[in-house]
Coordinates of C-alpha atoms in Angstrom, one line a residue:
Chain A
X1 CA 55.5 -122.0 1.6
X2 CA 54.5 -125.5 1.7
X3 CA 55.4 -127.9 -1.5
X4 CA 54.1 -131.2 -1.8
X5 CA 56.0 -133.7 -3.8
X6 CA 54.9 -137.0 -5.1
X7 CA 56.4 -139.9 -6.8
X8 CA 56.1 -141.8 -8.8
X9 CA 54.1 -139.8 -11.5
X10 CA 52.7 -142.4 -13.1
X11 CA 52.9 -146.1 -12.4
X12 CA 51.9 -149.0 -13.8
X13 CA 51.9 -152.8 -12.5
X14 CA 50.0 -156.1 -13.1
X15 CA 47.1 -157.2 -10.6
X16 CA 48.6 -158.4 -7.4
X17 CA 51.3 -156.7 -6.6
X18 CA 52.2 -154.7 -3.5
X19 CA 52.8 -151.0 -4.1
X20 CA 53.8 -148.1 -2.4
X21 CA 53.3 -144.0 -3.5
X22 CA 55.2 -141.3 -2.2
X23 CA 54.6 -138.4 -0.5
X24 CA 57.0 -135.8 0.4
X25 CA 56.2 -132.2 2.0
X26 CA 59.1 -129.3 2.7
X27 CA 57.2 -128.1 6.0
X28 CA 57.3 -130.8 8.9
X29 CA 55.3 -128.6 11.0
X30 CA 51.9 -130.2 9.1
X31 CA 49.0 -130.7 11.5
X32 CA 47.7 -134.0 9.7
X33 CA 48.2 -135.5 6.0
X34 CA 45.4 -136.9 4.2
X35 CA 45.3 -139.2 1.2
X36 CA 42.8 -139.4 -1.6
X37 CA 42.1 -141.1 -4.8
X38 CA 40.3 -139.2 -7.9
X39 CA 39.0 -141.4 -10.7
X40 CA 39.3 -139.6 -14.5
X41 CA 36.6 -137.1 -14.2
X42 CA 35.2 -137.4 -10.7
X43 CA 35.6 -135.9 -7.3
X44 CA 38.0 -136.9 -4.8
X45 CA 37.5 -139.8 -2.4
X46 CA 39.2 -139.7 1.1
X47 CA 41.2 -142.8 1.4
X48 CA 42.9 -142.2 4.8
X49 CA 43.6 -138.8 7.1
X50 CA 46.7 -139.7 9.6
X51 CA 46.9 -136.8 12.5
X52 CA 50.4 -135.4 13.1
X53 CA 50.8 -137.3 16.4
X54 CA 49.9 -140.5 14.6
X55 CA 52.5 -142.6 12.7
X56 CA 50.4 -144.6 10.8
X57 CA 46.7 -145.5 9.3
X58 CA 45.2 -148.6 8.2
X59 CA 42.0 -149.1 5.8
X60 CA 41.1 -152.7 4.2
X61 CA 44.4 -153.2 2.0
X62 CA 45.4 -149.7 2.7
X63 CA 48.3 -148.4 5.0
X64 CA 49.5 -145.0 5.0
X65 CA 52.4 -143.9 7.0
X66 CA 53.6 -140.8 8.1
X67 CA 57.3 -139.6 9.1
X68 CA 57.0 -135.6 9.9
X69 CA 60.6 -135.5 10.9
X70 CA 61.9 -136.3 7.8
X71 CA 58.8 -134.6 5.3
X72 CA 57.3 -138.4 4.1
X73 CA 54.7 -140.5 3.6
X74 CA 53.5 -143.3 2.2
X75 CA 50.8 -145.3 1.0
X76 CA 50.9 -149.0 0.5
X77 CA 48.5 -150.9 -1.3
X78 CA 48.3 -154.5 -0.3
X79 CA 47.6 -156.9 -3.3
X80 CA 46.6 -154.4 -6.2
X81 CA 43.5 -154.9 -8.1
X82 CA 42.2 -153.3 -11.2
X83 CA 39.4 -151.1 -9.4
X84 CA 42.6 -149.2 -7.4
X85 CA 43.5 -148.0 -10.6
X86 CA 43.4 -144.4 -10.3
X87 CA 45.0 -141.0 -9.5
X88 CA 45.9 -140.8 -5.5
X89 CA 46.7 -137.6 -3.9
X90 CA 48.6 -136.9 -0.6
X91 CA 47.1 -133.3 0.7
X92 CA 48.5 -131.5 3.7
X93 CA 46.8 -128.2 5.1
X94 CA 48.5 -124.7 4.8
X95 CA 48.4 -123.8 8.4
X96 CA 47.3 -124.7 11.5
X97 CA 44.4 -122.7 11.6
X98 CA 43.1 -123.1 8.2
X99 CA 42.0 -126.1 6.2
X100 CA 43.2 -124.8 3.0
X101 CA 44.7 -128.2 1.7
X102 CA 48.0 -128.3 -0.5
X103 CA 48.2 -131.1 -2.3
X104 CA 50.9 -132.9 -4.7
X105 CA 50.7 -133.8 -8.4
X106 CA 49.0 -137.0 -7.8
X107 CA 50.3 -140.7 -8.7
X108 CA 48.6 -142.5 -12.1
X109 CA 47.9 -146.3 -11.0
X110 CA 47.2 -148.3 -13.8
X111 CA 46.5 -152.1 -12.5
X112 CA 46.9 -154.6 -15.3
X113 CA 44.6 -157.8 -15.0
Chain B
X1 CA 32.0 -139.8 6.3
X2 CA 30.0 -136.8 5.5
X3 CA 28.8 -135.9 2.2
X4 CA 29.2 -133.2 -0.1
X5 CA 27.3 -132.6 -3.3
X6 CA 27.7 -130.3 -6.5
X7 CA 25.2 -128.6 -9.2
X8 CA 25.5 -129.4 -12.1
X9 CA 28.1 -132.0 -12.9
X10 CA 28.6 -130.6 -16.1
X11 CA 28.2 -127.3 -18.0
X12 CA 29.0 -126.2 -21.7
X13 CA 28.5 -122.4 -22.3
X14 CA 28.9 -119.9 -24.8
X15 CA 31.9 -117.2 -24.3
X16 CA 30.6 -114.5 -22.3
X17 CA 27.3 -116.1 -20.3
X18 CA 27.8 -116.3 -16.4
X19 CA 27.8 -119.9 -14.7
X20 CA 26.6 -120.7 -11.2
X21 CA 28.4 -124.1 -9.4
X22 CA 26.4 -125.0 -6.4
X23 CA 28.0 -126.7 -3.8
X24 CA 26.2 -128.2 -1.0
X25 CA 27.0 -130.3 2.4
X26 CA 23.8 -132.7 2.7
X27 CA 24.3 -134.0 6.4
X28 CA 26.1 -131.7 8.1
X29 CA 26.5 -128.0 8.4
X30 CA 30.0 -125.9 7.3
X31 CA 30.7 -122.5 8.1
X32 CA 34.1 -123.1 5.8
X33 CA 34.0 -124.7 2.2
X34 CA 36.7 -124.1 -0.5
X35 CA 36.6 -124.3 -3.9
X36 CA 39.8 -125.5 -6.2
X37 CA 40.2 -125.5 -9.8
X38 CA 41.9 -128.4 -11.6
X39 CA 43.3 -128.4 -15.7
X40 CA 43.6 -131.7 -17.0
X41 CA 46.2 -133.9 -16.2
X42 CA 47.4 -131.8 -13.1
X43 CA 46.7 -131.3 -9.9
X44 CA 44.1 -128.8 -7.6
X45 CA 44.9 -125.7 -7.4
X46 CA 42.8 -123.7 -4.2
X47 CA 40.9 -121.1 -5.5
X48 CA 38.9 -119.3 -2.5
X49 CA 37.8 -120.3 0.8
X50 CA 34.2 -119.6 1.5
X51 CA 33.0 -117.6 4.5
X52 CA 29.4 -118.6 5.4
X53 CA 28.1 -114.9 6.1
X54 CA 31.5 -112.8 5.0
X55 CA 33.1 -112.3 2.1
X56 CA 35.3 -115.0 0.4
X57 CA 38.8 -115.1 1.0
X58 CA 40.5 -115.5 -2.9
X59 CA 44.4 -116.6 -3.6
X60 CA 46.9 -114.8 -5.2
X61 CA 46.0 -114.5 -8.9
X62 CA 42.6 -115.4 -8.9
X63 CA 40.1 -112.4 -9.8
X64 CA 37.6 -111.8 -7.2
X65 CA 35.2 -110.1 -9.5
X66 CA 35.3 -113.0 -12.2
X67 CA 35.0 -115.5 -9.4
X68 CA 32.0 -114.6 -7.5
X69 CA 31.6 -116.5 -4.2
X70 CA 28.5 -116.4 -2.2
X71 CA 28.1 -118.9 1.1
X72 CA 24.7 -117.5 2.2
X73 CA 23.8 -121.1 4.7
X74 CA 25.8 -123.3 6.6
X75 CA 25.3 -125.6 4.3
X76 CA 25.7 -123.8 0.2
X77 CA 27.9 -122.2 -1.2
X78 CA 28.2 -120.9 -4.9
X79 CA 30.5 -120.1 -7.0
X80 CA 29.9 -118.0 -10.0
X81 CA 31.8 -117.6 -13.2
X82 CA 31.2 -114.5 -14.5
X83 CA 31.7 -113.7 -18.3
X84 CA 33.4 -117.2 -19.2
X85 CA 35.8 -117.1 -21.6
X86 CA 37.1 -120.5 -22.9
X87 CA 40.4 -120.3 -20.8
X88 CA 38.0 -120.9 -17.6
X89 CA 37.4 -124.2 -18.7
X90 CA 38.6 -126.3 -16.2
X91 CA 37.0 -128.9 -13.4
X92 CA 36.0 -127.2 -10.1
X93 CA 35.4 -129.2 -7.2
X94 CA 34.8 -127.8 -3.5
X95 CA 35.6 -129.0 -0.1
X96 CA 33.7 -128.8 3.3
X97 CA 35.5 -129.9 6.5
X98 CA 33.0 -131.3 8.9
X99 CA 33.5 -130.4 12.2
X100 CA 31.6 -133.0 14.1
X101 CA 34.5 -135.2 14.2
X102 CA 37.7 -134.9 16.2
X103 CA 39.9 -134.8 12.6
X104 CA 40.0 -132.3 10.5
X105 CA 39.0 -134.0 7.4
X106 CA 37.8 -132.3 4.7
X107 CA 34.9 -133.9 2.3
X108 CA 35.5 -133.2 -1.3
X109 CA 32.5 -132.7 -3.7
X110 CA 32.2 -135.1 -7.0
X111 CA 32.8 -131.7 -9.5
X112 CA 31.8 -129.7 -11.9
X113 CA 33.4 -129.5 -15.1
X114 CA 32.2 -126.0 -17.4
X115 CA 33.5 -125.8 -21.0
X116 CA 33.7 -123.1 -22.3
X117 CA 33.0 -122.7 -26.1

């Protein structure tokens, strides 16, 4: 059974700075991984989707990377702004065949002006 | 990217009346959509995956017949609480993967959140 880890929980920096969130999954045999962000009461946003052949995915200030071998990946946020505070995701599907995403706890950006 | 939408946004109910979520995919057509269920504070939890002309295909521990799924077009699919009880209060959002692109990327809906008095 797949298990999605991510870390930190919760974090919290001042405008700025450059982050990175962790994702970690047990199953390396993951056909893609997809990231998301979820602001407090909404829906989820796709951020980035990274293919299981690709190592790595860039949007605007965002960078995810992905590492099957070893179960990780990451997203870094380039000069953090207030508006990224939110709750990002990492979501991997069950199987192959299926779409049925599992996703991790979530990290809690708070980005202090 | 493609677009998924969800009625209403926001329901309070009285113990024991039914609630219908719709959940719709405005600009492309999905034979697949799935609904989650997420409790404050954590993280979504896959409920169902909806079958567009076949039944719904639930997870462990989720009761079919409280849950009723219904995915009648390629491009709705509902999802009905039956006899709410205030434990059901939760946010439920549902998915579409659009398969006009070359990813399998799924489209999440904004949500629905029901309360449950």
């Amino acid at each position: 059974k797949q298990e999605v880890t991510q870390i930190p929980a919760a974090l919290s920096v001042p405008e700025g700075e450059n982050l990175v969130l962790n994702c970690s999954f047990t199953d390396s045999a993951i056909y893609n991984l997809q990231w998301f962000r979820q602001d407090p009461g909404k829906g989820l946003t796709s951020l980035l989707l990274i293919q299981s052949s690709q190592r790595e995915q860039t949007s605007g200030r965002l960078n995810a990377s992905l590492d099957k071998s070893s179960g990780r990946s990451t997203l870094y946020i380039a000069a953090s702004q207030p508006g990224d505070s939110a709750t990002y995701l990492c979501a991997v599907p069950m199987n192959n065949a299926g779409n049925m995403l599992t996703f991790g706890g979530g990290t809690r950006l708070m980005v202090k002006p | 990217g493609a677009v998924v939408s969800q009625h209403p946004s926001w329901v309070i109910c009285k113990s024991g009346t039914s609630v219908k979520i719709e959940c719709r995919s405005l600009d492309f057509q999905a034979t697949t959509m799935f609904w989650y269920r997420q409790f404050p504070k954590q993280s979504l939890m896959l409920m169902a995956t909806s079958n567009e002309g076949s039944k719904a295909t639930y997870e462990q521990g989720v009761e079919k017949d409280k849950f009723l799924i219904n995915h009648a077009s390629l491009t709705l699919s509902t999802l009905t609480v039956t006899s709410a009880h205030p434990e059901d209060s939760s946010f439920y959002i549902c998915s579409a993967r659009d398969f006009r692109g070359t990813f399998n990327e799924q489209f999440f809906g904004p949500g629905t959140r029901l309360t449950v008095l």
